[in-house]
Backbone as a chain_set.jsonl record, in Angstrom:
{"seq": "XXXXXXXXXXXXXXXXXXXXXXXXXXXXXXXXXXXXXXXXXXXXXXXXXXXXXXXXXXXXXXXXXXXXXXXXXXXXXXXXXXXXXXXXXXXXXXXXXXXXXXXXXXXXXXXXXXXXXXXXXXXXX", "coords": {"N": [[42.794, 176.19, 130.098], [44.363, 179.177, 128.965], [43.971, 181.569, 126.203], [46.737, 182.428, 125.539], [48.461, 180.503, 126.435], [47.592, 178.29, 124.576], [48.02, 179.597, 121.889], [50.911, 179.465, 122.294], [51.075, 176.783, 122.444], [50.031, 175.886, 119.615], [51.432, 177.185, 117.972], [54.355, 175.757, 118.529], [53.669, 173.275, 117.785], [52.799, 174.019, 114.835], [55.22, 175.028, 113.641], [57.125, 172.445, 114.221], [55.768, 170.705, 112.77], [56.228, 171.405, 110.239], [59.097, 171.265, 110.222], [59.438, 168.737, 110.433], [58.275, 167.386, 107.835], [59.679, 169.178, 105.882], [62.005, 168.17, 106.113], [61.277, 165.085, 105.647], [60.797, 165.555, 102.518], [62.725, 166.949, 101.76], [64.392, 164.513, 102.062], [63.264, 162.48, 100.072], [63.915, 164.176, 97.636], [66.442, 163.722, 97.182], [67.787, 161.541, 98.52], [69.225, 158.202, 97.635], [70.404, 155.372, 96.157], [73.904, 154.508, 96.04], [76.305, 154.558, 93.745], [79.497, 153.819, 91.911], [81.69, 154.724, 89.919], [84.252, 154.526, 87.453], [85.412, 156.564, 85.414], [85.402, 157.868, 82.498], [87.053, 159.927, 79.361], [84.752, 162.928, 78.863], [81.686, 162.417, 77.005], [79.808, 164.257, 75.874], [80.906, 168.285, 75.549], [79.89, 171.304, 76.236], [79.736, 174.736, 75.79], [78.716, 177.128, 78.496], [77.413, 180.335, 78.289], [77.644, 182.584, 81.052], [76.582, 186.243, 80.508], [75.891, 188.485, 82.373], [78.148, 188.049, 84.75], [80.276, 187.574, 82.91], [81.523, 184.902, 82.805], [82.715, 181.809, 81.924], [81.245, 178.883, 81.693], [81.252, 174.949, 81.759], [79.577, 172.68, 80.194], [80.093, 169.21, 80.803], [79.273, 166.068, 79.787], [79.268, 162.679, 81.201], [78.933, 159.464, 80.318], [78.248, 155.679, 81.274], [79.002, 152.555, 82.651], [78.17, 152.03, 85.809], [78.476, 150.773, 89.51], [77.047, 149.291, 92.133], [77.081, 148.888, 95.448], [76.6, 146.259, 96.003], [77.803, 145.284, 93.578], [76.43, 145.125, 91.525], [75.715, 145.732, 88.35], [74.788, 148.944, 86.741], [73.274, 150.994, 84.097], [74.976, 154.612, 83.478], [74.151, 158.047, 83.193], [75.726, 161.343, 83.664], [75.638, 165.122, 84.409], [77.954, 167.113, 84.623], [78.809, 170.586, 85.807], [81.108, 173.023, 85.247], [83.76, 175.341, 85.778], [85.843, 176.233, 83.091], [88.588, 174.12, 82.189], [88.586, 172.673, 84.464], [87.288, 170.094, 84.852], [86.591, 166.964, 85.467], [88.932, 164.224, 85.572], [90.444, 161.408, 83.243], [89.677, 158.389, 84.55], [89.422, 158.678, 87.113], [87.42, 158.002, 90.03], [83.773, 158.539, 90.723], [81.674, 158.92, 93.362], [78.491, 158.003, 92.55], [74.993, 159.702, 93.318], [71.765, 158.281, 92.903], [68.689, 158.841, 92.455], [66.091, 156.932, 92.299], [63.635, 158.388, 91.172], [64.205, 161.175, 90.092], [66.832, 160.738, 89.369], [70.379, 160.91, 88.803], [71.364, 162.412, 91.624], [74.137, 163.589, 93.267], [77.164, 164.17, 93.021], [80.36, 162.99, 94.138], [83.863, 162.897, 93.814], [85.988, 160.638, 94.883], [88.584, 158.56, 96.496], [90.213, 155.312, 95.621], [89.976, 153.514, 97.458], [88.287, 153.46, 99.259], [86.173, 152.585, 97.783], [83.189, 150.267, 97.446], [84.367, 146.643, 98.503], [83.318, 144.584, 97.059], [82.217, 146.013, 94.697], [84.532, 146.655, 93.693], [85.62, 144.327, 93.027], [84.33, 143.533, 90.815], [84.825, 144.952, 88.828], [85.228, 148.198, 88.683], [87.754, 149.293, 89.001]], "CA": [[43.999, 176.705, 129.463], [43.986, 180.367, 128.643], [44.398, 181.431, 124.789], [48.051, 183.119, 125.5], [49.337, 179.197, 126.449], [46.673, 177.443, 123.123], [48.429, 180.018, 121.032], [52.02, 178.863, 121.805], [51.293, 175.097, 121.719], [49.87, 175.713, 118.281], [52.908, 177.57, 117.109], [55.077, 175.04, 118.369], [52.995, 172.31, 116.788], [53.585, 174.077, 113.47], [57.023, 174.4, 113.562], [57.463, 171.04, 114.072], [55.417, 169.875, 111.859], [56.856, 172.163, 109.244], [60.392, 170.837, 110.358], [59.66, 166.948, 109.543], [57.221, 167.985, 106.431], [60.756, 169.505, 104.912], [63.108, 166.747, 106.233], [60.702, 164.455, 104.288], [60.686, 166.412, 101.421], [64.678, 166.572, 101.212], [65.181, 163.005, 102.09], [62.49, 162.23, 99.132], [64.717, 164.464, 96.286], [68.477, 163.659, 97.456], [68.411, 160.299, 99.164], [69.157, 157.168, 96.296], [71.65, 154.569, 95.959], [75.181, 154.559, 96.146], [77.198, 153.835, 92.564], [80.825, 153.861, 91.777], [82.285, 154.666, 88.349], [85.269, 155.191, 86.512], [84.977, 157.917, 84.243], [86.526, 158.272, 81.026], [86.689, 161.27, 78.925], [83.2, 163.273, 78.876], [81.279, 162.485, 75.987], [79.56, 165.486, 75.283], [81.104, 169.064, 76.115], [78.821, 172.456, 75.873], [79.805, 175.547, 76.864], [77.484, 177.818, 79.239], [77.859, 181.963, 79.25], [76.545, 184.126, 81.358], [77.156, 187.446, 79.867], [75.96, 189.397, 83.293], [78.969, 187.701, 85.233], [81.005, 187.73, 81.86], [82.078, 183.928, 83.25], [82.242, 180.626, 81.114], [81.092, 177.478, 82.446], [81.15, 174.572, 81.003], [78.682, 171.254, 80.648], [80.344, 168.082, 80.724], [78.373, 164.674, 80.2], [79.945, 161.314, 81.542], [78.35, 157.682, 80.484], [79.427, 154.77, 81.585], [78.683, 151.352, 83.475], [78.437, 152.032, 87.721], [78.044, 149.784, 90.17], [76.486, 149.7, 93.473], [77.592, 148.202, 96.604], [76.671, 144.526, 96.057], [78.89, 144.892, 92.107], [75.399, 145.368, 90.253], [76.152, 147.065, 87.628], [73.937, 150.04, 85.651], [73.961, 152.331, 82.653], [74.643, 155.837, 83.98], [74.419, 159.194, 82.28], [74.898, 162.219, 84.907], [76.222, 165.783, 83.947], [78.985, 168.347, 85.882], [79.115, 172.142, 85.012], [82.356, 173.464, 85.683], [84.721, 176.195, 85.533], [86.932, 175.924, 82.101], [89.387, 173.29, 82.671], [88.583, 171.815, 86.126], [86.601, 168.888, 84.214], [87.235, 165.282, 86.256], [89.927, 163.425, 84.439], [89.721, 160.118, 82.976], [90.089, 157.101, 85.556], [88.612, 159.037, 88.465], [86.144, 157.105, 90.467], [83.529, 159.357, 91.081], [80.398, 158.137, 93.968], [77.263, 158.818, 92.549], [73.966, 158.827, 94.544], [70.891, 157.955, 91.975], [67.266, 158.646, 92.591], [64.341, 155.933, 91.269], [62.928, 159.237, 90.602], [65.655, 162.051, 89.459], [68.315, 160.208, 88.495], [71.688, 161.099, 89.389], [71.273, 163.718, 92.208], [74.893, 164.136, 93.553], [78.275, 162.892, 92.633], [81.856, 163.197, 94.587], [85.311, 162.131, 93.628], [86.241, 159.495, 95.837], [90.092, 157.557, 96.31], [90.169, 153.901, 94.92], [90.096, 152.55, 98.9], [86.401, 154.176, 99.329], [85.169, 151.618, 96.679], [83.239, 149.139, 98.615], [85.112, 145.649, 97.906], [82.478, 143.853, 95.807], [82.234, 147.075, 93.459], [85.892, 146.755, 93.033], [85.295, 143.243, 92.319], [83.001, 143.47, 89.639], [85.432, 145.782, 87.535], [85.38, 149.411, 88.683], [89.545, 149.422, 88.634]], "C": [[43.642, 178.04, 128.804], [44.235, 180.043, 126.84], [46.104, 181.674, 124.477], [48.548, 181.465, 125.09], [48.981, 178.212, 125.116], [47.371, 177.9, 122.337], [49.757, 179.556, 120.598], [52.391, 177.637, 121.627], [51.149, 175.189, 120.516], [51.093, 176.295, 117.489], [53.74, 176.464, 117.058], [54.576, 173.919, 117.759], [53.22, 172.318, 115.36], [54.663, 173.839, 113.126], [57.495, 173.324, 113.397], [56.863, 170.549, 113.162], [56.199, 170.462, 110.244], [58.355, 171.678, 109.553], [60.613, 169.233, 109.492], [58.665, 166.891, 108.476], [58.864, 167.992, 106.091], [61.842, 168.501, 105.214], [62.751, 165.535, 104.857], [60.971, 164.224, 102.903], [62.204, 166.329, 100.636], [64.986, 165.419, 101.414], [64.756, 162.442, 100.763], [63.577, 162.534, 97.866], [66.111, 163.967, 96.642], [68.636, 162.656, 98.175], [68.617, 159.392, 98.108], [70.113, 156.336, 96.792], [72.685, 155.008, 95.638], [75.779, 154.103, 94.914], [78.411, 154.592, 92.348], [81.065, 153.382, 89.919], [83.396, 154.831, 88.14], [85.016, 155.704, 85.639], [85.855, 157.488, 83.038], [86.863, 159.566, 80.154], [85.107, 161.693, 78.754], [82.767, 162.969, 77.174], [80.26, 163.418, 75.095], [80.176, 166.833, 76.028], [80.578, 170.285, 75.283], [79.812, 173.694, 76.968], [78.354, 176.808, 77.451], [77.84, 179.364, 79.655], [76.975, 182.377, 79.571], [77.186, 185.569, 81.112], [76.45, 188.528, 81.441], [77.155, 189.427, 84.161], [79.841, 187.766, 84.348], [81.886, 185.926, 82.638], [81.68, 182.666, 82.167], [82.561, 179.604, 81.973], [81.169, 176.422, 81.558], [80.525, 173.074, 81.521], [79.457, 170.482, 80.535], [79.48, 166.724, 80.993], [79.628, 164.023, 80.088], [78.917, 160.393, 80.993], [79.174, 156.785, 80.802], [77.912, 153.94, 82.747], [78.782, 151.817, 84.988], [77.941, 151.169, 88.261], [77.725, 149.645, 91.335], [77.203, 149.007, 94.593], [78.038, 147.101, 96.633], [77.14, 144.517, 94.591], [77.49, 144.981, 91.341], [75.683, 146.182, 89.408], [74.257, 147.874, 87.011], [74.459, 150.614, 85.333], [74.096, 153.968, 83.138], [74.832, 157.203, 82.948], [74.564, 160.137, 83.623], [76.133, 163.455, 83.567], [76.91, 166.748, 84.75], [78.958, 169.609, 84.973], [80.282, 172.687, 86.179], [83.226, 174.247, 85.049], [85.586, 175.394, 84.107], [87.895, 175.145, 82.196], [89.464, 172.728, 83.941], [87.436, 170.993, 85.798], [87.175, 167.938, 85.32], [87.827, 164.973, 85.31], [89.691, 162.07, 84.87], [90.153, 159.081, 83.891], [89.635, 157.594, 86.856], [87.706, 158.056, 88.699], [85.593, 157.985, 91.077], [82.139, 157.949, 91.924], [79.117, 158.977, 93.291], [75.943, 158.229, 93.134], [72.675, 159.025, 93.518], [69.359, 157.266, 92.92], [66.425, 158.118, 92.006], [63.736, 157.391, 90.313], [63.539, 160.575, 90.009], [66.773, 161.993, 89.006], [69.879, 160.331, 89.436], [71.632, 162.707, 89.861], [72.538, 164.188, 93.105], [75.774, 163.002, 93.035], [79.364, 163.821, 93.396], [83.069, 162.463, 94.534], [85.257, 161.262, 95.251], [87.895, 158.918, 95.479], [89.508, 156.294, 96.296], [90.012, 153.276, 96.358], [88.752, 153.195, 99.195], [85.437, 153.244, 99.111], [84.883, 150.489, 97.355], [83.156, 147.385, 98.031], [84.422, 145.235, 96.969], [81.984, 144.671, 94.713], [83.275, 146.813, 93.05], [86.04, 145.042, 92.345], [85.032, 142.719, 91.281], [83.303, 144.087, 88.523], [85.481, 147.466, 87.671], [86.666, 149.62, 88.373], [89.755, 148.071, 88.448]], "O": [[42.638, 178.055, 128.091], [44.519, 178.984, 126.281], [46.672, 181.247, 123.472], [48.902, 181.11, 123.966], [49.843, 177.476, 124.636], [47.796, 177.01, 121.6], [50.087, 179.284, 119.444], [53.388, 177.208, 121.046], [52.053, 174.628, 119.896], [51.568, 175.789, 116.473], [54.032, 175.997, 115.957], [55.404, 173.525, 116.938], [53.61, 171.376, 114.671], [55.137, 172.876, 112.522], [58.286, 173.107, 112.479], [57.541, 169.734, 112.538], [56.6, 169.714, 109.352], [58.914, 171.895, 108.477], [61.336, 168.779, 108.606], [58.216, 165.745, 108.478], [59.4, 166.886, 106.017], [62.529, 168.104, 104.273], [63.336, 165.207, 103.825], [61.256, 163.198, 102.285], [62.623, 165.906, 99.559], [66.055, 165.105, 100.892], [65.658, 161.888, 100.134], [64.063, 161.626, 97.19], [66.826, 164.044, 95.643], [69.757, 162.634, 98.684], [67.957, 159.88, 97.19], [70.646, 156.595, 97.871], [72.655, 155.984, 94.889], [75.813, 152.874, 94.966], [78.46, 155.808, 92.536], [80.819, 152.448, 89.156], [83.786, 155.64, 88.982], [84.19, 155.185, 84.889], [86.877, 156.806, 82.962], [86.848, 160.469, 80.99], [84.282, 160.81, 78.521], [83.515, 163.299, 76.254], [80.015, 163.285, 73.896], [80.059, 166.723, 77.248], [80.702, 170.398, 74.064], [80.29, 173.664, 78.102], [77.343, 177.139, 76.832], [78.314, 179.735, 80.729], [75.886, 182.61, 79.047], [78.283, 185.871, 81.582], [76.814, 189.685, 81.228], [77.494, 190.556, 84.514], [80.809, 188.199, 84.973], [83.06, 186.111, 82.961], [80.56, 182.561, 81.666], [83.538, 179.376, 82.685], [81.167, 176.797, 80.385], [80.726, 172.47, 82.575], [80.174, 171.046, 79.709], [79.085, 166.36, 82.1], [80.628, 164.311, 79.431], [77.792, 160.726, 81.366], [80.403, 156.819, 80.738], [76.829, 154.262, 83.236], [79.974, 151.97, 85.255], [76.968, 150.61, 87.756], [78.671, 150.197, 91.897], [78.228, 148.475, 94.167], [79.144, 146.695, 96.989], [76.805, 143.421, 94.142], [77.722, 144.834, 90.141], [75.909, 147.362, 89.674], [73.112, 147.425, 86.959], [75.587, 151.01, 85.627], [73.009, 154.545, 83.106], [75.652, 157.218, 82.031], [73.812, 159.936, 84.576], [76.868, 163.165, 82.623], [76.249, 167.212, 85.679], [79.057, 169.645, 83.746], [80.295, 172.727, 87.409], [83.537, 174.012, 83.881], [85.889, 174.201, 84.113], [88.691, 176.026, 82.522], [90.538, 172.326, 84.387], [86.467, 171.187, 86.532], [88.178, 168.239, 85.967], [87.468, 165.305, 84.18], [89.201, 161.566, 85.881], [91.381, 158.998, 83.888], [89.478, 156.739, 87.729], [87.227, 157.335, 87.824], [86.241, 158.544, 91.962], [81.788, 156.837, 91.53], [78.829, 160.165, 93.434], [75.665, 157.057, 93.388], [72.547, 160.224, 93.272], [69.032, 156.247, 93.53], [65.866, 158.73, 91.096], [63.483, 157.407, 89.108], [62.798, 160.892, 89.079], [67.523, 162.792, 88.444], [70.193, 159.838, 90.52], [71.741, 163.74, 89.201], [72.272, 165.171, 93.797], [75.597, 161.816, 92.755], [79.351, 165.051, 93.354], [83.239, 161.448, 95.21], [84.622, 161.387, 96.298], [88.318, 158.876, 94.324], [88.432, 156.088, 96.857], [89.881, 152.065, 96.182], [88.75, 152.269, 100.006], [84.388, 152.995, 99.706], [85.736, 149.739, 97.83], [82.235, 146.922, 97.357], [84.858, 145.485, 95.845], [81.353, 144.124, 93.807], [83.273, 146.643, 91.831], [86.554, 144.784, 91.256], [85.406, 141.63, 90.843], [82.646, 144.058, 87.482], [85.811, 148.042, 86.634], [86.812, 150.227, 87.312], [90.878, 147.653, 88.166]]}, "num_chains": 1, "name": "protein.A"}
């Protein structure tokens, strides 16, 4: 095998390996369990300027009871930063997805028919 053809197996070898290395890597921070909340009003609110953008953001914390698939419940804390008045309002059911190791690494509103039955069971609505 010359070096021209050694050179581009080894490239493609990297690549790939550098492809499922970072798959890994992102499945590791952002994969978790599935929990379902009802919100209530935020219990702490901060605001956040950036004076280069001249824009105000603002923190909102949620707590509250969520519950997973099979109605387990847990204690959740997570936090949203958001534009001035486009907060979640209270009774939303938001999904949040909770890492062993980061906590609560995404959350998305969800409609009340989403909620999977034995969550709704257990007291979400």
């Amino acid at each position: 095998m010359n070096t021209y053809k050694l050179y581009h197996l080894n490239m493609i070898a990297t690549i790939i390996g550098v492809i499922i290395f970072s798959a890994f890597i992102i499945g590791y921070h952002y994969s978790g369990v599935d929990y379902y909340i009802k919100i209530d009003n935020p219990s702490k609110i901060s605001p956040i300027n950036f004076p280069i953008s001249n824009t105000l953001l603002i923190s909102y914390e949620y707590k509250g009871i969520a519950r997973d698939s099979s109605g387990k419940p847990r204690q959740m804390k997570f936090n949203t930063i958001q534009i001035k008045g486009t907060n979640l309002k209270s009774g939303e059911i938001i999904r949040l997805t909770y890492n062993k190791y980061y906590g609560v690494v995404r959350y998305k509103q969800i409609s009340r028919k989403s909620v999977p039955k034995k969550a709704r069971l257990k007291g979400i609505y």
